[in-house]
CSV table of C-alpha atoms in Angstrom, one decimal:
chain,number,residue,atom,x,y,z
A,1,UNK,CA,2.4,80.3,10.6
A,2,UNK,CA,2.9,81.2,14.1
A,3,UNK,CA,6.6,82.9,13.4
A,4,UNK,CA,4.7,84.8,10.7
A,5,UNK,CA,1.7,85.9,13.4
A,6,UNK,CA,4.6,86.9,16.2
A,7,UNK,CA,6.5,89.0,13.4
A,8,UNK,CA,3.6,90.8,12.0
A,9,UNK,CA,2.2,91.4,15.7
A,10,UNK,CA,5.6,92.8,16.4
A,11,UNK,CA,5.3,95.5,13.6
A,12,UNK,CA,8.8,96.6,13.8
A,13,UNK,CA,8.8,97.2,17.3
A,14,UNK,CA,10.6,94.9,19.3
A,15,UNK,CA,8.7,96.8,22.8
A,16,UNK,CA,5.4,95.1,21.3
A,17,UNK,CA,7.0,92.3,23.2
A,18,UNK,CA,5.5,93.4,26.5
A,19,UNK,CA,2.8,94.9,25.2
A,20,UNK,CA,0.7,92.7,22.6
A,21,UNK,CA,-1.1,89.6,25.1
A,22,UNK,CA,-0.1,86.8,22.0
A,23,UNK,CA,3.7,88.0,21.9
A,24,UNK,CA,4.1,88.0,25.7
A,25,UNK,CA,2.2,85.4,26.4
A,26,UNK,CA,2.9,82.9,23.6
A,27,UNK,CA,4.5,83.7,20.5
A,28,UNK,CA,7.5,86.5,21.5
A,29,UNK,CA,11.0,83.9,21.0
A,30,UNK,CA,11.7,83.6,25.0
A,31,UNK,CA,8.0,82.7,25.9
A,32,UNK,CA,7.7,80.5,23.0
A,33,UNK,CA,11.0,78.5,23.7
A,34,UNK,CA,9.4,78.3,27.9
A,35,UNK,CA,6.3,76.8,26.5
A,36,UNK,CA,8.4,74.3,24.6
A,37,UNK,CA,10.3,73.6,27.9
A,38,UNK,CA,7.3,73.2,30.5
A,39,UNK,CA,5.7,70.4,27.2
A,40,UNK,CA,8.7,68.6,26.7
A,41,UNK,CA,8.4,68.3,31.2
A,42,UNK,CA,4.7,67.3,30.7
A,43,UNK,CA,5.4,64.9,27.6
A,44,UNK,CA,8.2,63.1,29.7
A,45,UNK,CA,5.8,62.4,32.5
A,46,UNK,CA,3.1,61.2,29.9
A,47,UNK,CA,5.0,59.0,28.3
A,48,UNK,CA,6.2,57.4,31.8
A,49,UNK,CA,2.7,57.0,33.0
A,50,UNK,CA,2.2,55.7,29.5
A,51,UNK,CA,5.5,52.9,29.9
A,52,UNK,CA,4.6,51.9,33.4
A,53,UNK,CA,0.5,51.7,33.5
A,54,UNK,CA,0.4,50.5,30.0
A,55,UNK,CA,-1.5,53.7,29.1
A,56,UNK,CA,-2.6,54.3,25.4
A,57,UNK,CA,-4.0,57.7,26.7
A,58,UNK,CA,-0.8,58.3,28.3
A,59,UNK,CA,1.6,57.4,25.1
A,60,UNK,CA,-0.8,59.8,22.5
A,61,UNK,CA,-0.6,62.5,24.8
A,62,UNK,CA,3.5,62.5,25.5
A,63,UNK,CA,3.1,62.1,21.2
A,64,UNK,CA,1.1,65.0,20.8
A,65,UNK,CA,3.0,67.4,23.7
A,66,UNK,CA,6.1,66.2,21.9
A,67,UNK,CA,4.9,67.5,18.7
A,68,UNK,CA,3.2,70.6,20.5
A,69,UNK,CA,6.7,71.1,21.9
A,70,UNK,CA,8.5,71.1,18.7
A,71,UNK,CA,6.3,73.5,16.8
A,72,UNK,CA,6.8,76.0,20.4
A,73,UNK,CA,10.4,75.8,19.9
A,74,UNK,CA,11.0,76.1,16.3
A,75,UNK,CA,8.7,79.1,16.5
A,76,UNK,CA,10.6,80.4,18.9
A,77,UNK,CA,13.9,79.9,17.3
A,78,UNK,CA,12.5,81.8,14.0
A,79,UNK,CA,11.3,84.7,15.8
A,80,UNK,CA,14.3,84.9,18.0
A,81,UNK,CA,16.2,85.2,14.1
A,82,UNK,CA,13.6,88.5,13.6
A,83,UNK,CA,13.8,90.0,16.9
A,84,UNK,CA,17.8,90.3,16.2
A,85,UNK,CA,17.3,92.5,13.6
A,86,UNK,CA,15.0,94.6,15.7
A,87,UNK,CA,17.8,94.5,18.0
A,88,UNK,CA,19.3,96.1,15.5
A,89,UNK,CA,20.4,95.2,11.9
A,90,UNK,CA,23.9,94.5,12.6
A,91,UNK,CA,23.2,92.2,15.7
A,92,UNK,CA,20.7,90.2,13.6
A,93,UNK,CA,22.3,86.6,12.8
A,94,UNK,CA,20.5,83.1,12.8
A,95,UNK,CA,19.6,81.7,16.6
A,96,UNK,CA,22.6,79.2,16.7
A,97,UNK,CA,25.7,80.8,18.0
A,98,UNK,CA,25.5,80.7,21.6
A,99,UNK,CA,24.8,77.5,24.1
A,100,UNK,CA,21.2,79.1,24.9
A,101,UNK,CA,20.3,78.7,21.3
A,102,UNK,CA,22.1,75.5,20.5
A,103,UNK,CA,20.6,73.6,23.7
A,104,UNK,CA,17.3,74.5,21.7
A,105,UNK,CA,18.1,73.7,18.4
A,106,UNK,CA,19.1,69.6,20.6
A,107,UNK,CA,16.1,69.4,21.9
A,108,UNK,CA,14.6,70.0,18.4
A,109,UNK,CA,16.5,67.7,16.4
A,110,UNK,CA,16.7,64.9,19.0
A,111,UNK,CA,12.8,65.1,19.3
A,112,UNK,CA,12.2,65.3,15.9
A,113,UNK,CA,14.3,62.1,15.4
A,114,UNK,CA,12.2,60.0,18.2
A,115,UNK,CA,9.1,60.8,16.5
A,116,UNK,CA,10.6,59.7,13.0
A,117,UNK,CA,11.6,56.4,15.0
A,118,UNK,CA,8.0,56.6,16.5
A,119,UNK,CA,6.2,56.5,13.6
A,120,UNK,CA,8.7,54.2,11.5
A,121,UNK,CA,8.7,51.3,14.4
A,122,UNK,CA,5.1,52.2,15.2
A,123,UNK,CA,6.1,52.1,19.0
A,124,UNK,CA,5.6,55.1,21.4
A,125,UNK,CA,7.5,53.4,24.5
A,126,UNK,CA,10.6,54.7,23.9
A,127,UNK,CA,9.5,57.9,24.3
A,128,UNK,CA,10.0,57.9,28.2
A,129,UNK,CA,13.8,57.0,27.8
A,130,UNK,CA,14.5,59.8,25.1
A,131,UNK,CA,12.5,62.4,26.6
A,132,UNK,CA,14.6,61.8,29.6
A,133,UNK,CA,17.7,63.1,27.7
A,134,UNK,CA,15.9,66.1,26.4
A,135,UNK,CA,14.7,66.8,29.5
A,136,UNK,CA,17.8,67.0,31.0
A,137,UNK,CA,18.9,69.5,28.0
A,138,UNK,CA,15.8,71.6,28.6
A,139,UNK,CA,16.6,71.7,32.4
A,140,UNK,CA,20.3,73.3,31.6
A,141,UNK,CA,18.6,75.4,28.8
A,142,UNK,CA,16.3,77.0,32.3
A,143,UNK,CA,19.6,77.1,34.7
A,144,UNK,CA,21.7,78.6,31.7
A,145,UNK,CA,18.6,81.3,31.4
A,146,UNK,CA,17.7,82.2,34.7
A,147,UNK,CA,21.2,81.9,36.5
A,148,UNK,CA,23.1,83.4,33.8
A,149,UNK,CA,20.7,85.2,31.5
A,150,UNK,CA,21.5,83.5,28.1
A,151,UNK,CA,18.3,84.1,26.5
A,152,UNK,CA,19.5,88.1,26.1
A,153,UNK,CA,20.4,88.6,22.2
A,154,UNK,CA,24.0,89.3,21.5
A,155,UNK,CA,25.7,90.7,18.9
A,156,UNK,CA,28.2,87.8,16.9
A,157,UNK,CA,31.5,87.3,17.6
A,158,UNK,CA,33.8,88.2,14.6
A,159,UNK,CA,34.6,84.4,14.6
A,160,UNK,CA,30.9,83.0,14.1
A,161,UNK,CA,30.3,86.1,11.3
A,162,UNK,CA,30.4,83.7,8.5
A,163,UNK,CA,27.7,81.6,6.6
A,164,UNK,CA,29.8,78.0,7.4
A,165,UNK,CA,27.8,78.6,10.3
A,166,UNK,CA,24.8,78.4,8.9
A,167,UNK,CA,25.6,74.7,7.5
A,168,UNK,CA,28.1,73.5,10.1
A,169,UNK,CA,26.1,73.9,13.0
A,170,UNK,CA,22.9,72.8,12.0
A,171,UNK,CA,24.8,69.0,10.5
A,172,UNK,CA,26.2,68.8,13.8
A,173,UNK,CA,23.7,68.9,16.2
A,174,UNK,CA,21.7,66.3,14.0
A,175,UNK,CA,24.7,64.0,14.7
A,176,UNK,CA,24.4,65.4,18.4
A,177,UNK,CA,20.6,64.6,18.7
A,178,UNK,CA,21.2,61.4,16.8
A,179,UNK,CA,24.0,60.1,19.4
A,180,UNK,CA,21.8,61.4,22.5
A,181,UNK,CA,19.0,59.3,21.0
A,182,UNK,CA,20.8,56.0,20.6
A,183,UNK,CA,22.2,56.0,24.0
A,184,UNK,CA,18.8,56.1,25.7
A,185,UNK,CA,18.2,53.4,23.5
A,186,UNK,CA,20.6,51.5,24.5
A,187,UNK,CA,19.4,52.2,28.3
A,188,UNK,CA,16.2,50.9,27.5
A,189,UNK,CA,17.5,47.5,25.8
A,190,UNK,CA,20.3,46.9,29.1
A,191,UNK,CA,17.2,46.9,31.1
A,192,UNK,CA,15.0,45.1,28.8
A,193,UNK,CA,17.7,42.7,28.4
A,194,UNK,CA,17.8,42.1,32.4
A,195,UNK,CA,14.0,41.2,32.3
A,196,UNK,CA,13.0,45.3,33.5
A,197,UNK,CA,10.4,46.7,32.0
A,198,UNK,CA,11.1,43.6,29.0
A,199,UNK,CA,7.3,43.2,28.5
A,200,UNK,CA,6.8,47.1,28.3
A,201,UNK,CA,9.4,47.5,25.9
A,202,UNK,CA,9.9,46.8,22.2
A,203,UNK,CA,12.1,43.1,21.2
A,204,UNK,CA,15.3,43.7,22.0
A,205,UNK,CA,15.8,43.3,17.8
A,206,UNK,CA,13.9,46.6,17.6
A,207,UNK,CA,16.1,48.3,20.3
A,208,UNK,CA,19.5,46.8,18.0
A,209,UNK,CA,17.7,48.3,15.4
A,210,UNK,CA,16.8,52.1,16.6
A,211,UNK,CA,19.9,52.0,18.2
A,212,UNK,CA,22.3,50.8,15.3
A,213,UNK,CA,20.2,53.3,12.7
A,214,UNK,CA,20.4,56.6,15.1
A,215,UNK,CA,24.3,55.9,15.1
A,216,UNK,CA,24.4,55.9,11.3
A,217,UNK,CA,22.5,58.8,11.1
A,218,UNK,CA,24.4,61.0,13.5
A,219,UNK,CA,27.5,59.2,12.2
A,220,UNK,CA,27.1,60.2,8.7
A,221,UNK,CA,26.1,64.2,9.4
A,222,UNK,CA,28.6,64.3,12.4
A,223,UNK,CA,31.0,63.5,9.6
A,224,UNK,CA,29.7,66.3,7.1
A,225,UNK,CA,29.9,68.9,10.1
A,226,UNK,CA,33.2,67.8,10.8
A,227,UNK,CA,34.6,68.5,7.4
A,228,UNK,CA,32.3,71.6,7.4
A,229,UNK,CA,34.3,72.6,10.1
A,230,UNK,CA,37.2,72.5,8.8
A,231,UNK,CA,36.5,74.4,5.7
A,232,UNK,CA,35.2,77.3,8.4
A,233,UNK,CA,38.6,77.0,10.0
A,234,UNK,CA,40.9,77.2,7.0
A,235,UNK,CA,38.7,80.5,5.9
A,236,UNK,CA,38.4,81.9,9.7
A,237,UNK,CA,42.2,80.9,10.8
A,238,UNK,CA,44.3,79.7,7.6
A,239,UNK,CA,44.6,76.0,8.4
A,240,UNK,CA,42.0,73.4,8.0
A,241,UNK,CA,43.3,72.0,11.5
A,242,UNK,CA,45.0,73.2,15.0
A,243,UNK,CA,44.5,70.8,17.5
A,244,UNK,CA,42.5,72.9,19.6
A,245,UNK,CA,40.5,71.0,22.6
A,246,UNK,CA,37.2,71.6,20.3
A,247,UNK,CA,38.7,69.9,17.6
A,248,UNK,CA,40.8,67.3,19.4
A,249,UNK,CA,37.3,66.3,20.9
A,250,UNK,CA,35.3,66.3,17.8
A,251,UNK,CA,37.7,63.5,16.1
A,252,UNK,CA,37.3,61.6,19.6
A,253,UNK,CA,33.6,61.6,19.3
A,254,UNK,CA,34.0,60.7,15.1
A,255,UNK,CA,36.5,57.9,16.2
A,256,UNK,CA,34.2,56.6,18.8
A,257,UNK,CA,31.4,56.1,16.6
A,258,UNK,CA,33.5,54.9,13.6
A,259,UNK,CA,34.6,52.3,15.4
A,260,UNK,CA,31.4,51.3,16.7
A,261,UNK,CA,29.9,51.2,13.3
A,262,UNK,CA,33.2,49.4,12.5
A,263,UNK,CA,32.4,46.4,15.3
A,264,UNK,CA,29.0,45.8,14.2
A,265,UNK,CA,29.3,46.3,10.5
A,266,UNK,CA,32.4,43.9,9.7
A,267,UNK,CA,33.2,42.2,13.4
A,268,UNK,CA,29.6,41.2,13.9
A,269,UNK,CA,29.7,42.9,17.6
A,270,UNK,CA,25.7,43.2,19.1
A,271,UNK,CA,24.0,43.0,22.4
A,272,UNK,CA,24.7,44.5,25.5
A,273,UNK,CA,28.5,45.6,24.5
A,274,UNK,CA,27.3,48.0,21.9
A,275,UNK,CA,24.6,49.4,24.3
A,276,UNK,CA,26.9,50.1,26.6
A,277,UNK,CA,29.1,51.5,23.9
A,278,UNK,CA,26.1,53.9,22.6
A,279,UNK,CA,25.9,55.5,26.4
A,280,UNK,CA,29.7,55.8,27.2
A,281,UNK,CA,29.2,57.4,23.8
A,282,UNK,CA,26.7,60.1,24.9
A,283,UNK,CA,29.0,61.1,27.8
A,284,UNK,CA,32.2,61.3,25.3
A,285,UNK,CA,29.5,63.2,23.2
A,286,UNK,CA,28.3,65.5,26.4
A,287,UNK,CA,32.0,66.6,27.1
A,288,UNK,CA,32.3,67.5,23.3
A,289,UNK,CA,29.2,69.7,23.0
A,290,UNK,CA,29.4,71.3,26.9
A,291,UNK,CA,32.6,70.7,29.1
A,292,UNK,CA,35.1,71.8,26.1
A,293,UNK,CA,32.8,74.8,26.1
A,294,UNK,CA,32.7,75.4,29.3
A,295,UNK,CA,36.0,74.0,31.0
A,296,UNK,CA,38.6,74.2,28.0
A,297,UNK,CA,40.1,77.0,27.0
A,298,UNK,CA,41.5,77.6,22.7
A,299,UNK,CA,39.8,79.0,19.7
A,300,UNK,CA,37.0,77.9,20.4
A,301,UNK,CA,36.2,79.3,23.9
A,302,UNK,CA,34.2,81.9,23.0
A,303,UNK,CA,31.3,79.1,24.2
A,304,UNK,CA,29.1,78.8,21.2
A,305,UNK,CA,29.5,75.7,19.2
C-alpha cells in the first residue's frame, strides 16, 4: 500500500521527489530504505535492553521496529523498481543488480527469517544477536551510500539484462540471510554454553535447533541459486561453468554447508563444533557475497551479485 501511495504521489514525475512532503520525507525509495536503516539501529538496541534487563517492553518493541523496518525497506525496494523507469524506460530493471540494492534485499530476507524463527520458537531473545549481523549490513549499506554514492540508479550492465536475474538473485540471498542467521545463532549458544547470558537465553536444544534449521534452509535455496546460476551463465557466456573467483567461491560456500549438514545428519556431530562451524561459515559466506566483489577480479567483477 505504501509503494502504491509513493507511485501515485510521484505522478510520472520523478522531480516530485523533492517536492511532495510524503515522497521526501517517507515514501520516495532512498528515504524509505534510511528509515529502514535508522529502525533496524533502534530495534538492535531494544532487543539488547530487552536480553540484558529482562525487558518484555524492550523485546515487543525491537519486534515491532523489526517489522516496521521490513515494511520501510521492501517499500523502498518496490519504488526504487518504479523510479527506474522514470529514470527512463530503458534504465528501468528490478532493484537487485548492484551491492546498494542487494545489501537491502539481506537485511530483508535475514530479518524476515528471525521473525519466522521468532514466532515459531515463541522467543524474542535472539533478536539482539541477529540484529547485530544486520546491523553491520545496514552500516556498509550507509558507508557504501554516502562515501561512494550507490543509492544513484544505473542503467544494467549487458551482463545482468536477463530475467535469470530475476530468480537467481533473489534464491541466493535467502541462502545468504539464512547462513548470516545461523551463525549468530551459534554465537549466542558458545556463550550460553560458557554459562553467559545461559539464563537469558533459550536451552541450548533450541539454539541446535534454530541453528541446524537456518542451515537447511539457506542450504537448500543456496543450492537452487547455484544451479540458477549456472543456467544464466551457459545463456550469458556458453558454458554452464568457468572457474571464475565468483564461482570458485560459491561451490566453497555450497561445500561448506554440505558438509556440515553432512556431520550432523549421518556422523551425529552437535554442540560447540558445529557452532563454531555455522560462524567460520558466515565469514567464508561474507567473502563470497563482498570481497570477491570487491577484491577479485573475472566475470563477475562488474560488482553486483
Amino acid at each position: 500500500m505504501l509503494s502504491l501511495t509513493a507511485i501515485w504521489l510521484y505522478q510520472g514525475d520523478l522531480a516530485r521527489a523533492e517536492q511532495t512532503f510524503f515522497l521526501k520525507y517517507l515514501i520516495s525509495s532512498q528515504t524509505a530504505i534510511m528509515w529502514m536503516s535508522a529502525l533496524i539501529f533502534i530495534a538492535t538496541g531494544a532487543y539488547w535492553l530487552g536480553l540484558l534487563a529482562r525487558s518484555d517492553f524492550g523485546d515487543r518493541t525491537g519486534t515491532a521496529l523489526t517489522w516496521i523496518a521490513v515494511v520501510m525497506g521492501t517499500t523502498g525496494l518496490f519504488v526504487r523498481w518504479y523510479e527506474s523507469y522514470l529514470v527512463g524506460p530503458d534504465v528501468g530493471h528490478i532493484p537487485i543488480s548492484n551491492l546498494y540494492e542487494v545489501f537491502v534485499l539481506f537485511s530483508l530476507m535475514t530479518a524476515l527469517l528471525y521473525l519466522y524463527y521468532e514466532l515459531r520458537y515463541a522467543t524474542r531473545k535472539l533478536g539482539a544477536f541477529v540484529l547485530l549481523v544486520i546491523s553491520a549490513a545496514v552500516a556498509f549499506l550507509l558507508w557504501y551510500t554516502f562515501t561512494r554514492g550507490a543509492h544513484e540508479i544505473q542503467p544494467l550492465i549487458p551482463a545482468l539484462q536477463s530475467y535469470w536475474m530475476k530468480v537467481h538473485v533473489p534464491t541466493n540471498f535467502i541462502g545468504y540471510g539464512a547462513f548470516a542467521l545461523a551463525a549468530m545463532v551459534g554465537s549466542a549458544y558458545l556463550l550460553a554454553e560458557r554459562g553467559l547470558l545461559a539464563s537469558r537465553l533459550p536451552a541450548l536444544r533450541v539454539l541446535e535447533d534454530v541453528m541446524y534449521k537456518s542451515i537447511a534452509i539457506g542450504f537448500a535455496f543456496f543450492t537452487i541459486a547455484t544451479i540458477l546460476g549456472a543456467l544464466w551463465a551457459a545463456e550469458a557466456w556458453g558454458t554452464y561453468w568457468q572457474w571464475d573467483p565468483k564461482e570458485t567461491w560459491a561451490l566453497i560456500v555450497w561445500l561448506n554447508y554440505a558438509t556440515w549438514l553432512h556431520m550432523r545428519l549421518t556422523k551425529g556431530l552437535r554442540g560447540a563444533l558445529l557452532a563454531w562451524w555455522a560462524v567460520v561459515g558466515l565469514l567464508v559466506t561474507s567473502f563470497a557475497f563482498i570481497g570477491v566483489n570487491m577484491f577479485l577480479s573475472g566475470l563477475h567483477s562488474y560488482g553486483a551479485l
